[in-house]
PDB file of C-alpha atoms in Angstrom:
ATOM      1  CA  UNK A  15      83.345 -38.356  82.857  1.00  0.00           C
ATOM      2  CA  UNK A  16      83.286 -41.553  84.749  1.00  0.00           C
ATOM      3  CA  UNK A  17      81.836 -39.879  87.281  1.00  0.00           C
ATOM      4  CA  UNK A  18      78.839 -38.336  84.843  1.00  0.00           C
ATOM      5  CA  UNK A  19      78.329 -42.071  83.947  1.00  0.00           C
ATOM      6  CA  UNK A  20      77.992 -43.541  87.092  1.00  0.00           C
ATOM      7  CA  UNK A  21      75.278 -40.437  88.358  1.00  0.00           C
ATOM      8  CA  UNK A  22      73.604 -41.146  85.321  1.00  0.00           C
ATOM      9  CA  UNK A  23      73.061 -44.921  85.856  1.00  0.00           C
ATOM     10  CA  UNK A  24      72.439 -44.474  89.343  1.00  0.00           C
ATOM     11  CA  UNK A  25      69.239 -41.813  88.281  1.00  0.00           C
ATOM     12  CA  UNK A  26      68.359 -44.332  85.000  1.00  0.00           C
ATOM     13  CA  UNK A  27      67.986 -47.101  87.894  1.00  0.00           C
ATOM     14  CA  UNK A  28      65.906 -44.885  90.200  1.00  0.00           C
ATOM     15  CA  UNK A  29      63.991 -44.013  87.617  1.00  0.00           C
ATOM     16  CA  UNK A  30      62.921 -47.360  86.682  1.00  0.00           C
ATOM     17  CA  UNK A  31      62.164 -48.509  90.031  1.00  0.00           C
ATOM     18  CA  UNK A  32      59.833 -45.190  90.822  1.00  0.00           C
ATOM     19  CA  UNK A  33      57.969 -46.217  87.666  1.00  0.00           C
ATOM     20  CA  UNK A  34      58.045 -50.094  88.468  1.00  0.00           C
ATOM     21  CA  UNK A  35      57.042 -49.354  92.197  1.00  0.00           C
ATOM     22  CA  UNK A  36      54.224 -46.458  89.999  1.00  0.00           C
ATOM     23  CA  UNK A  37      53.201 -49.320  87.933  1.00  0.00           C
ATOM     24  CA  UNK A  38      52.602 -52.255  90.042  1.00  0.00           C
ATOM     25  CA  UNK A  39      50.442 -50.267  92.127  1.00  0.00           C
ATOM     26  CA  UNK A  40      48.194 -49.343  89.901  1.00  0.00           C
ATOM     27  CA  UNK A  41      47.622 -52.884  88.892  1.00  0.00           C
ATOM     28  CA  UNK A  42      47.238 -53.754  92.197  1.00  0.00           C
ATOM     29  CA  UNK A  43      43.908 -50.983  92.598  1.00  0.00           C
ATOM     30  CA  UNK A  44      42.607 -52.250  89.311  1.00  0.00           C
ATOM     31  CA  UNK A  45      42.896 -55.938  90.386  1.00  0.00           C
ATOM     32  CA  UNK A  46      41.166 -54.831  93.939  1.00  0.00           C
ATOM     33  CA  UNK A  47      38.645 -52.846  92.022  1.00  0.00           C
ATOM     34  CA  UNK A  48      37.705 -55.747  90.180  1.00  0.00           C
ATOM     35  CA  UNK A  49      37.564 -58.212  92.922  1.00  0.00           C
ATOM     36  CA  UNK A  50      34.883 -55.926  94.859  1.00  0.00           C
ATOM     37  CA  UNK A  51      32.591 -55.152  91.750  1.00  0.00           C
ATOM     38  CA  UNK A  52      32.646 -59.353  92.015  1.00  0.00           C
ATOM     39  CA  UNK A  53      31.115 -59.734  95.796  1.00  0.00           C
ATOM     40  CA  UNK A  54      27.920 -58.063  95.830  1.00  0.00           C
ATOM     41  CA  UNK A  55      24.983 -60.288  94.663  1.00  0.00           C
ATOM     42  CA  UNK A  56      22.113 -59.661  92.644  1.00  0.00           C
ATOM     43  CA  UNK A  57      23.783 -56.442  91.045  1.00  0.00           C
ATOM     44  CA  UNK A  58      21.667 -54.020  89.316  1.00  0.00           C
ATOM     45  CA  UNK A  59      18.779 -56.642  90.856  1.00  0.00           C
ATOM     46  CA  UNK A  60      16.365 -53.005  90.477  1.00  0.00           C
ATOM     47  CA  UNK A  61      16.307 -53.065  87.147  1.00  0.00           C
ATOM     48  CA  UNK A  62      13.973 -55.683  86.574  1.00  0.00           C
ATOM     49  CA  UNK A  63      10.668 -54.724  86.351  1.00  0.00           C
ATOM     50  CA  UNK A  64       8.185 -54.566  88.805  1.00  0.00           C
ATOM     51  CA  UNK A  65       5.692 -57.049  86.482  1.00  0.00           C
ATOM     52  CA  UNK A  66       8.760 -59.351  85.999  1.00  0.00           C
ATOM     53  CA  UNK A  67       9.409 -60.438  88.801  1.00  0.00           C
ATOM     54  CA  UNK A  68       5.716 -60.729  89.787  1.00  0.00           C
ATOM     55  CA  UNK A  69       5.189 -63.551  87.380  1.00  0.00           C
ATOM     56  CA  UNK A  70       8.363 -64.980  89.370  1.00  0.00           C
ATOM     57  CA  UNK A  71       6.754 -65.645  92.356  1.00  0.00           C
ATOM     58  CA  UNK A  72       5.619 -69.208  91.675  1.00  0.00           C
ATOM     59  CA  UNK A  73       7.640 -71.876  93.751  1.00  0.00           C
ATOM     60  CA  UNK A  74       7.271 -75.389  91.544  1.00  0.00           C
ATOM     61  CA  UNK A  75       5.795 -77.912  94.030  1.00  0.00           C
ATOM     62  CA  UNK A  76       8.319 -80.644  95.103  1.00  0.00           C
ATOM     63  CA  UNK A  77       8.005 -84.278  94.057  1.00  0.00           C
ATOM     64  CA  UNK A  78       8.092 -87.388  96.145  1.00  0.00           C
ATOM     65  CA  UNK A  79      11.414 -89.637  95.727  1.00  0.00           C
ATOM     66  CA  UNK A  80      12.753 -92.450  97.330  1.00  0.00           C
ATOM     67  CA  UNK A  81      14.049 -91.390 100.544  1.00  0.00           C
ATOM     68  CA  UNK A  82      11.821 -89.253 101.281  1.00  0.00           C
ATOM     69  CA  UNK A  83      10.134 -89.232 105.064  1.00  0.00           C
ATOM     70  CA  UNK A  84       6.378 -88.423 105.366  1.00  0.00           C
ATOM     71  CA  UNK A  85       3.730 -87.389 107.291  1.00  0.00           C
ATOM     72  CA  UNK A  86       0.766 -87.754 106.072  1.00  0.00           C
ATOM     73  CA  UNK A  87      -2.260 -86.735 108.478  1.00  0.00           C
ATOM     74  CA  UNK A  88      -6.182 -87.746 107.617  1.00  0.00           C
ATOM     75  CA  UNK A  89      -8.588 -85.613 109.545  1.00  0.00           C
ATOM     76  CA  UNK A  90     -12.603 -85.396 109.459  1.00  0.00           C
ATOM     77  CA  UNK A  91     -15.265 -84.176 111.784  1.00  0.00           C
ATOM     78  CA  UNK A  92     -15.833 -87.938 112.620  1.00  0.00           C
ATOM     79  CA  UNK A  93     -12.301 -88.885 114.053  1.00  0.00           C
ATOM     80  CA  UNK A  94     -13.201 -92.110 114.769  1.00  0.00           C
ATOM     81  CA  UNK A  95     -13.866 -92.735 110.838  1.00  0.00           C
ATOM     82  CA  UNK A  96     -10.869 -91.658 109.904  1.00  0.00           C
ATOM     83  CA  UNK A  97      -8.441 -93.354 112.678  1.00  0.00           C
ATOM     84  CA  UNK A  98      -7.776 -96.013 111.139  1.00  0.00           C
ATOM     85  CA  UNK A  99      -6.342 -94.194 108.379  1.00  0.00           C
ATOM     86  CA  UNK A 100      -3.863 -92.492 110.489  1.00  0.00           C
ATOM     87  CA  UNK A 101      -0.626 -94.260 111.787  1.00  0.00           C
ATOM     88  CA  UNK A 102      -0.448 -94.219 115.740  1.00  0.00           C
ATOM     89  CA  UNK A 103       2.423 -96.798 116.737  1.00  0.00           C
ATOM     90  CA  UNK A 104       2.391 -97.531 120.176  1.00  0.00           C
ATOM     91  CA  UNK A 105       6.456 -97.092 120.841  1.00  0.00           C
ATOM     92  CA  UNK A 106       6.363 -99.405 123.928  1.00  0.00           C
ATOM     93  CA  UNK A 107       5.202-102.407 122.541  1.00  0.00           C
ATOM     94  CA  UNK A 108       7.470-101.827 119.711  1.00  0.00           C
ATOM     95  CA  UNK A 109      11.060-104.212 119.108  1.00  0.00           C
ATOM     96  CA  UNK A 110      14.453-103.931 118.029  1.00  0.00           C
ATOM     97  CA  UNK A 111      15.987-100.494 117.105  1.00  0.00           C
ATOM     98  CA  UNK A 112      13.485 -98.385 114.950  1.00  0.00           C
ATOM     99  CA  UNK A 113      13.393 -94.559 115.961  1.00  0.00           C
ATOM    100  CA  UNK A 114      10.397 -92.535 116.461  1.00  0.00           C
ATOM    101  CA  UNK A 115      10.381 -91.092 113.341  1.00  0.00           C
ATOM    102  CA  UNK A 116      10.623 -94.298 111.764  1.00  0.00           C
ATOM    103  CA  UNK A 117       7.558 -95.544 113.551  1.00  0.00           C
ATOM    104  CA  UNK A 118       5.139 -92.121 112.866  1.00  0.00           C
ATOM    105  CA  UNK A 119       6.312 -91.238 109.418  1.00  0.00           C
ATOM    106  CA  UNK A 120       6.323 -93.004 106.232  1.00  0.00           C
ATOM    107  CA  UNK A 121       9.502 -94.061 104.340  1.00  0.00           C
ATOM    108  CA  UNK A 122       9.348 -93.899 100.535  1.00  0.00           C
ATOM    109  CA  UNK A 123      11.006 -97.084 100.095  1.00  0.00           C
ATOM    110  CA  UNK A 124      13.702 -97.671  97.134  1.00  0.00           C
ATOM    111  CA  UNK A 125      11.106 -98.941  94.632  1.00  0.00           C
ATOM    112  CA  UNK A 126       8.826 -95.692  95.017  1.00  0.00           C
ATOM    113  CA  UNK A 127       6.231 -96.886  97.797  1.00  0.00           C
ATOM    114  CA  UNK A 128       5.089 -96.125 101.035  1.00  0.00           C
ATOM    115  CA  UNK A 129       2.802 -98.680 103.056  1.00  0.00           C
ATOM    116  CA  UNK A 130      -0.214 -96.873 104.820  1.00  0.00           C
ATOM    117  CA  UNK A 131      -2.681 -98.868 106.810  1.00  0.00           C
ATOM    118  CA  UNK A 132      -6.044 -99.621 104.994  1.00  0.00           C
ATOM    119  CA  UNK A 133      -4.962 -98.880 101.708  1.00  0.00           C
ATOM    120  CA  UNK A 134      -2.062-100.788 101.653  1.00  0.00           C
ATOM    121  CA  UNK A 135       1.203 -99.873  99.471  1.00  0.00           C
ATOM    122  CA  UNK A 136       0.764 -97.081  97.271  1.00  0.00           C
ATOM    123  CA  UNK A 137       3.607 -95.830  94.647  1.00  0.00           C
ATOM    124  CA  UNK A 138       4.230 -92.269  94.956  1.00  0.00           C
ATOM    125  CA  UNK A 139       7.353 -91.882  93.495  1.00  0.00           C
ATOM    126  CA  UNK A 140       7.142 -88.777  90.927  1.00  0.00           C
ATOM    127  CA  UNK A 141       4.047 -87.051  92.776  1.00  0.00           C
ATOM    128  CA  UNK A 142       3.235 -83.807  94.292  1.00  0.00           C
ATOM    129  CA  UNK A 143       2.198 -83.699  97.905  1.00  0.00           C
ATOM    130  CA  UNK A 144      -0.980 -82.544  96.133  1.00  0.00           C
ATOM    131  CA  UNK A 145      -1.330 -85.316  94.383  1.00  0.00           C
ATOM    132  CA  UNK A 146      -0.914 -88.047  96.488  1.00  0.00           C
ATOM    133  CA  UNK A 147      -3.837 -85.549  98.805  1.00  0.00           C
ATOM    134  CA  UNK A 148      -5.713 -86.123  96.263  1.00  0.00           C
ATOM    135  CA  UNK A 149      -4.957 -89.932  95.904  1.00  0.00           C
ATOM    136  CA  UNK A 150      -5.580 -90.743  99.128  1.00  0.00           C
ATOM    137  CA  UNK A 151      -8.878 -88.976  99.666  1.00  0.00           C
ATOM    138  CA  UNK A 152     -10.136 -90.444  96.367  1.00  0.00           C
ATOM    139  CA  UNK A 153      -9.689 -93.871  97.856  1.00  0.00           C
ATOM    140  CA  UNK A 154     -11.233 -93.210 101.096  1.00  0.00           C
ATOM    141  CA  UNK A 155     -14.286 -91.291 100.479  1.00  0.00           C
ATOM    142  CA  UNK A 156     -17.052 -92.654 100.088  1.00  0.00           C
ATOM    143  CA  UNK A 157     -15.601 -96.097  99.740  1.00  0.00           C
ATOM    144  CA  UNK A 158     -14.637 -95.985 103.668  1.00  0.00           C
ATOM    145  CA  UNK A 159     -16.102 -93.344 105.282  1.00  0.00           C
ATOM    146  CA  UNK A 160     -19.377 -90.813 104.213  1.00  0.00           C
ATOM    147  CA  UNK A 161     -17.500 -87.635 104.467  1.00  0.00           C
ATOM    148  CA  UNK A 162     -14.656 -85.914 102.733  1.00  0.00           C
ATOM    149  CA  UNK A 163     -11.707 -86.236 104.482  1.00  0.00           C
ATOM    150  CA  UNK A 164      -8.981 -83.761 104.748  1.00  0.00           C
ATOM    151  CA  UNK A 165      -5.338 -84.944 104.026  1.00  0.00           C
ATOM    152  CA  UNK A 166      -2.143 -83.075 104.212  1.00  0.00           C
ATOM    153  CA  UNK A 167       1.245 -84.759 103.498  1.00  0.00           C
ATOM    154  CA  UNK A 168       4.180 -82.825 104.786  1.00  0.00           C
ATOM    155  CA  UNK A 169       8.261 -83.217 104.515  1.00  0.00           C
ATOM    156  CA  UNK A 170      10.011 -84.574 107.587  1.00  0.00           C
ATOM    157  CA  UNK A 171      13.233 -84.498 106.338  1.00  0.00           C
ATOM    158  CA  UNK A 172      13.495 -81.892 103.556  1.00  0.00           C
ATOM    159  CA  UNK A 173      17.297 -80.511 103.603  1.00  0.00           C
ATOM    160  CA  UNK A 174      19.346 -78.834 101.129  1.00  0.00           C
ATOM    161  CA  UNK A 175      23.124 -78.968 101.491  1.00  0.00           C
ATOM    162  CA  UNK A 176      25.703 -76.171 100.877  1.00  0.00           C
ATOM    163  CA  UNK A 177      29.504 -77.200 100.278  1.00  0.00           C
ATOM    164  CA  UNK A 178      33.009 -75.508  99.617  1.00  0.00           C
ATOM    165  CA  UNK A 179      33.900 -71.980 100.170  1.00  0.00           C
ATOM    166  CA  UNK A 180      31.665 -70.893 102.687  1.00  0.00           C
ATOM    167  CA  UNK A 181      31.864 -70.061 106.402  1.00  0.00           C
ATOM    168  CA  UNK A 182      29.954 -72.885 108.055  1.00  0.00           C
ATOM    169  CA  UNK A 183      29.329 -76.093 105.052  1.00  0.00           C
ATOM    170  CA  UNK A 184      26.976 -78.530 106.019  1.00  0.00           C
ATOM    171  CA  UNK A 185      23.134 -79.957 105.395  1.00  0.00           C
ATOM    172  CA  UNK A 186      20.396 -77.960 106.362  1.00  0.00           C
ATOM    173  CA  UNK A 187      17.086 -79.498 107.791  1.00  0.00           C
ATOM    174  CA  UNK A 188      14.131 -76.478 105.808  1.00  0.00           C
ATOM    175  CA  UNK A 189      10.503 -76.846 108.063  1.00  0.00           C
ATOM    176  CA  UNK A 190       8.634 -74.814 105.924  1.00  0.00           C
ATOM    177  CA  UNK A 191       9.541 -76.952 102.786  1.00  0.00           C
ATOM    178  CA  UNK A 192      10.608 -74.079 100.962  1.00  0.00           C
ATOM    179  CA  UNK A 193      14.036 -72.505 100.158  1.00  0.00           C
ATOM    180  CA  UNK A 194      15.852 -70.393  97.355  1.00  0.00           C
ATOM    181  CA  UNK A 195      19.585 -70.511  96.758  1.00  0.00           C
ATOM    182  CA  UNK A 196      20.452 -67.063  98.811  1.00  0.00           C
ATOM    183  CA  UNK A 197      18.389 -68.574 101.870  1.00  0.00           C
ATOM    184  CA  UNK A 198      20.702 -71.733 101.651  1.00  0.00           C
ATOM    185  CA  UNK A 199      23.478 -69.762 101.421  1.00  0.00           C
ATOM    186  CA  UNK A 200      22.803 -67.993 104.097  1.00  0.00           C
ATOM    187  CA  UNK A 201      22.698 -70.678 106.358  1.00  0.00           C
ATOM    188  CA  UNK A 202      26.004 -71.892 105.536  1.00  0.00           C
ATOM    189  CA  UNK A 203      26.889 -68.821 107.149  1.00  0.00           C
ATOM    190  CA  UNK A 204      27.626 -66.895 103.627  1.00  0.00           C
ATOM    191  CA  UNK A 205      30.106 -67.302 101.241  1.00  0.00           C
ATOM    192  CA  UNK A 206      33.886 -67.196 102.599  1.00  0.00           C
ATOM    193  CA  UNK A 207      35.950 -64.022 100.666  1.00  0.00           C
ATOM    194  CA  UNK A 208      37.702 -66.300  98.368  1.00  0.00           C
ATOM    195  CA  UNK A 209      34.656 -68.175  97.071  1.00  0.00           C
ATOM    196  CA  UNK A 210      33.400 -67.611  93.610  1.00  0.00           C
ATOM    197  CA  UNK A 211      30.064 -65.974  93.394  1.00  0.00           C
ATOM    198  CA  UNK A 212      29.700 -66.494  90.110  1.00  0.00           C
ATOM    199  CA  UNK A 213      30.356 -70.430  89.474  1.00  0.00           C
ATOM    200  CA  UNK A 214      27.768 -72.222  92.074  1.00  0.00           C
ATOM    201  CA  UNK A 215      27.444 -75.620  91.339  1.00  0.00           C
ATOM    202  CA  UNK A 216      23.713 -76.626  91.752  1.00  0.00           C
ATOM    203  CA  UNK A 217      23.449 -80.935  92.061  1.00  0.00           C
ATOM    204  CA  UNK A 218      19.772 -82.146  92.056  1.00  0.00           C
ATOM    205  CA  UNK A 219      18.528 -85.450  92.017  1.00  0.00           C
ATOM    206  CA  UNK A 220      15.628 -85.891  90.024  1.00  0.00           C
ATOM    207  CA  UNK A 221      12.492 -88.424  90.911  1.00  0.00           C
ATOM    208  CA  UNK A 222      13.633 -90.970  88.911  1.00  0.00           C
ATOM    209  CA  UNK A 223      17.021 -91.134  90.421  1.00  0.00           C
ATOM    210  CA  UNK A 224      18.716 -89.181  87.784  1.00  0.00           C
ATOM    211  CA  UNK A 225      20.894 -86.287  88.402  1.00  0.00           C
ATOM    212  CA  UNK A 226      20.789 -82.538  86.343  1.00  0.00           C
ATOM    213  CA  UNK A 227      23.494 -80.000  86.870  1.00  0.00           C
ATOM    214  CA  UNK A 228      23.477 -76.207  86.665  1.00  0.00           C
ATOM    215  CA  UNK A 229      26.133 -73.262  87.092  1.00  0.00           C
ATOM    216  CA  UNK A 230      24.728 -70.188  89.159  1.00  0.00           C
ATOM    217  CA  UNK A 231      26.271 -66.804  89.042  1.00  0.00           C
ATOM    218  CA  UNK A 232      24.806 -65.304  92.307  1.00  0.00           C
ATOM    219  CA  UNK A 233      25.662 -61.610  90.645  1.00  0.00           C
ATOM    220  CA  UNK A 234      23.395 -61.822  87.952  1.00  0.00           C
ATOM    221  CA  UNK A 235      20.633 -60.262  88.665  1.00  0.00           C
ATOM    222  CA  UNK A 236      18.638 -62.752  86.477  1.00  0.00           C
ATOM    223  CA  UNK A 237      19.342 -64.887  89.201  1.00  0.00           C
ATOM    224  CA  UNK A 238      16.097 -64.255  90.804  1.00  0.00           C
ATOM    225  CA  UNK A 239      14.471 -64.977  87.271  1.00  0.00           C
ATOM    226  CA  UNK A 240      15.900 -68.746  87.270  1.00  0.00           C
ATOM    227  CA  UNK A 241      14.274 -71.753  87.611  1.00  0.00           C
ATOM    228  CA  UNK A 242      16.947 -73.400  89.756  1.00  0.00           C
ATOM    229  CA  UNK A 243      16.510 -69.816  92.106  1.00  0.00           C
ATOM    230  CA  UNK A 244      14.581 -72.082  94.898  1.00  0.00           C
ATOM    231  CA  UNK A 245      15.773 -75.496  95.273  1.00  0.00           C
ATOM    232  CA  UNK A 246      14.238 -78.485  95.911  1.00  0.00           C
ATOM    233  CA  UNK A 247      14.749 -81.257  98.630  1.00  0.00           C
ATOM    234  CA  UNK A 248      18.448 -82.871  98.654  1.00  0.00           C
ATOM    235  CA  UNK A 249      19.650 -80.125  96.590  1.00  0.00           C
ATOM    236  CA  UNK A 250      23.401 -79.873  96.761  1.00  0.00           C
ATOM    237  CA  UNK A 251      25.124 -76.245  96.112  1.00  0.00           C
ATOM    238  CA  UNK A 252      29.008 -76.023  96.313  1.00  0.00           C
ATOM    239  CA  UNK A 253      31.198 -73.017  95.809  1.00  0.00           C
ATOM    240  CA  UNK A 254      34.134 -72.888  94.220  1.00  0.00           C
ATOM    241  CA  UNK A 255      37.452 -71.138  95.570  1.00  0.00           C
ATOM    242  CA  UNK A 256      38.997 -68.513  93.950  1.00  0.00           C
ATOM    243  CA  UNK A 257      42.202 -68.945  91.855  1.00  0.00           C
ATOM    244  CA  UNK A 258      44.229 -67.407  94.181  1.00  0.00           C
ATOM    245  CA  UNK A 259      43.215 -69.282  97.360  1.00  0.00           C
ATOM    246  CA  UNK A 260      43.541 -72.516  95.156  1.00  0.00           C
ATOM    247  CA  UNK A 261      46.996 -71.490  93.949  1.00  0.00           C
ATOM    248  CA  UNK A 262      47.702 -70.963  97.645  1.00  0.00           C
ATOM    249  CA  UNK A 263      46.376 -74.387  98.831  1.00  0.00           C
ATOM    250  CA  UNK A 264      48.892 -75.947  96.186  1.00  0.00           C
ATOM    251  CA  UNK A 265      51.436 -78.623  97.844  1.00  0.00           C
ATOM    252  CA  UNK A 266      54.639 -78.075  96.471  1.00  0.00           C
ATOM    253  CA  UNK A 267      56.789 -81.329  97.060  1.00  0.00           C
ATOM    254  CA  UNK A 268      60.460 -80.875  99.325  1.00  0.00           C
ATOM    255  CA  UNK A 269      62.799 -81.432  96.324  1.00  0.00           C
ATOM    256  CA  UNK A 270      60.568 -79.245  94.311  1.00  0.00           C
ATOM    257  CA  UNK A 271      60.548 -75.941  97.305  1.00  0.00           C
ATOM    258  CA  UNK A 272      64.536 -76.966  97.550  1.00  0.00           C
ATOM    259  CA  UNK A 273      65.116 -76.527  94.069  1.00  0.00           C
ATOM    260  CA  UNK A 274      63.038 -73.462  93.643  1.00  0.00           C
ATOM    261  CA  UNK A 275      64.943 -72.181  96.745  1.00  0.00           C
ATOM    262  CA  UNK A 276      68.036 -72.549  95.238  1.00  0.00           C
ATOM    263  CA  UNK A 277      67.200 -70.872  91.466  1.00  0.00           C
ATOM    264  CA  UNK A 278      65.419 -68.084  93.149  1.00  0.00           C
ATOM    265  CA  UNK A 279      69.045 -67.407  95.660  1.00  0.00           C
ATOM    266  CA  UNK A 280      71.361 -67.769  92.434  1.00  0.00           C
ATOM    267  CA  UNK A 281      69.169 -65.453  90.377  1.00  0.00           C
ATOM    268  CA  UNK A 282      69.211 -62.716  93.407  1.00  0.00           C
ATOM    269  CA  UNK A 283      73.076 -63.016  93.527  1.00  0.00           C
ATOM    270  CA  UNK A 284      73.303 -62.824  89.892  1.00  0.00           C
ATOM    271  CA  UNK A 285      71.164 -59.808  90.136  1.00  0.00           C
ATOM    272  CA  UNK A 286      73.364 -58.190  93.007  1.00  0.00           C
ATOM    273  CA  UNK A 287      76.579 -58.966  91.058  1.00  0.00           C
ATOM    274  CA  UNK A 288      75.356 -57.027  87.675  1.00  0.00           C
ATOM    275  CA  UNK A 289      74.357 -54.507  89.901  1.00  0.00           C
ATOM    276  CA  UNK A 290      77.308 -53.530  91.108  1.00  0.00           C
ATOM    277  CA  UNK A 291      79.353 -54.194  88.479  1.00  0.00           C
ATOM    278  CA  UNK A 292      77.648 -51.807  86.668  1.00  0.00           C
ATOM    279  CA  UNK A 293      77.941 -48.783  89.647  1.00  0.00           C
ATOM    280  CA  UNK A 294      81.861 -49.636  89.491  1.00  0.00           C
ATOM    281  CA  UNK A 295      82.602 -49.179  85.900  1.00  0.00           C
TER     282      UNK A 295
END
């Protein structure tokens, strides 16, 4: 009989393991199952219609802000008309430590302004490049010269910056003025595994020095329907880790490893002790 008994517990603990061991790995399929439906982006991104995403081709103009560098060119069939309007620094008669840029380019100073030669210190701050165009041509023709002028402002330092979780972080300088939040991403070098694609934190400051938040799930497909989808200059995206990568990063403190140590030995020889108690009797 004792014999019977001990057979019996020894199958009734085999048993439970094969189901334990049966059990844990299907949670651990469903949890990787769920973690890859959560990498793609854009998911189900064809299902939006064709006319949808047509009227979602309009990129809002940016607007001037303090900080912002310049160039703005003035250009006729009469160049000598126009020269004066147009900033040519000679850099070798120039002092101290100013940069090239600083010299060709126009600084929107703190209080909204830029200086231009002629017409003297103009706010821009909360403009569109088209609208200071506009500005400026209105004040040269045909006060100054007897032709329309054409003027095109242009970015020098438009950057967005991507932060966090992804492969290669920094701040990225955008030439053509005009970026959506995959591009950016993208040159960050892509998310890293472990980042959360559907928690971006967008940080824009506004013209007026204000700042406006927004939360971006990159696998919506309505993504591509929002109005933060292309950002605008100084833009700031950062990614979130994961839980489990931030549970890993986690410092536990010496006394606290020491005494988890200990409780986790004690409970194993506990464990080991029942164990074969049990197989004896």
């Amino acid at each position: 009989n004792g014999k019977k008994v001990l057979n019996l517990q020894r199958l009734n603990f085999f048993e439970i393991m094969r189901r334990f061991l049966i059990i844990s790995s299907a949670l651990l399929l469903l949890a990787s199952c769920q973690s890859a439906k959560q990498v793609p982006y854009l998911q189900n991104v064809d299902e939006i219609p064709a006319d949808v995403l047509a009227k979602t081709t309009y990129v809002p103009e940016q607007i001037l802000m303090p900080g912002d560098l310049l160039d703005i060119t003035v250009m006729a069939t009469d160049r000598v008309s126009v020269q004066p309007f147009n900033r040519v620094v000679d850099i070798t008669k120039s002092t101290g430590s100013l940069t090239s840029d600083e010299l060709n380019f126009y600084l929107v100073d703190n209080s909204g302004y830029i200086d231009m030669p002629v017409l003297g210190r103009i706010y821009v701050q909360g403009m569109t490049k088209s609208e200071l165009e506009n500005y400026i041509r209105e004040e040269i023709y045909p006060k100054y010269i007897h032709e329309i002028p054409a003027v095109t402002v242009r970015f020098e330092n438009f950057r967005v910056s991507v932060t966090g979780d992804v492969a290669r972080p920094g701040s990225f300088v955008v030439p053509n003025e005009r970026i959506n939040v995959l591009e950016a991403i993208a040159m960050a070098g892509d998310l890293n595994i472990t980042g959360r694609r559907d928690n971006v934190l967008l940080v824009r400051v506004n013209a007026d020095g204000s700042r406006t938040t927004a939360r971006l799930d990159l696998t919506d497909k309505d993504l591509i329907l929002s109005p933060y989808f292309y950002l605008q200059q100084n833009d700031v995206l950062y990614v979130e880790p994961n839980v489990s990568k931030a549970r890993s990063s986690t410092v536990v403190p010496p006394t606290a490893s020491l005494a988890i140590s200990i409780i986790g030995s004690a409970l194993s020889v506990a464990s080991l002790i029942m164990t074969i108690l049990n197989f004896t009797k």
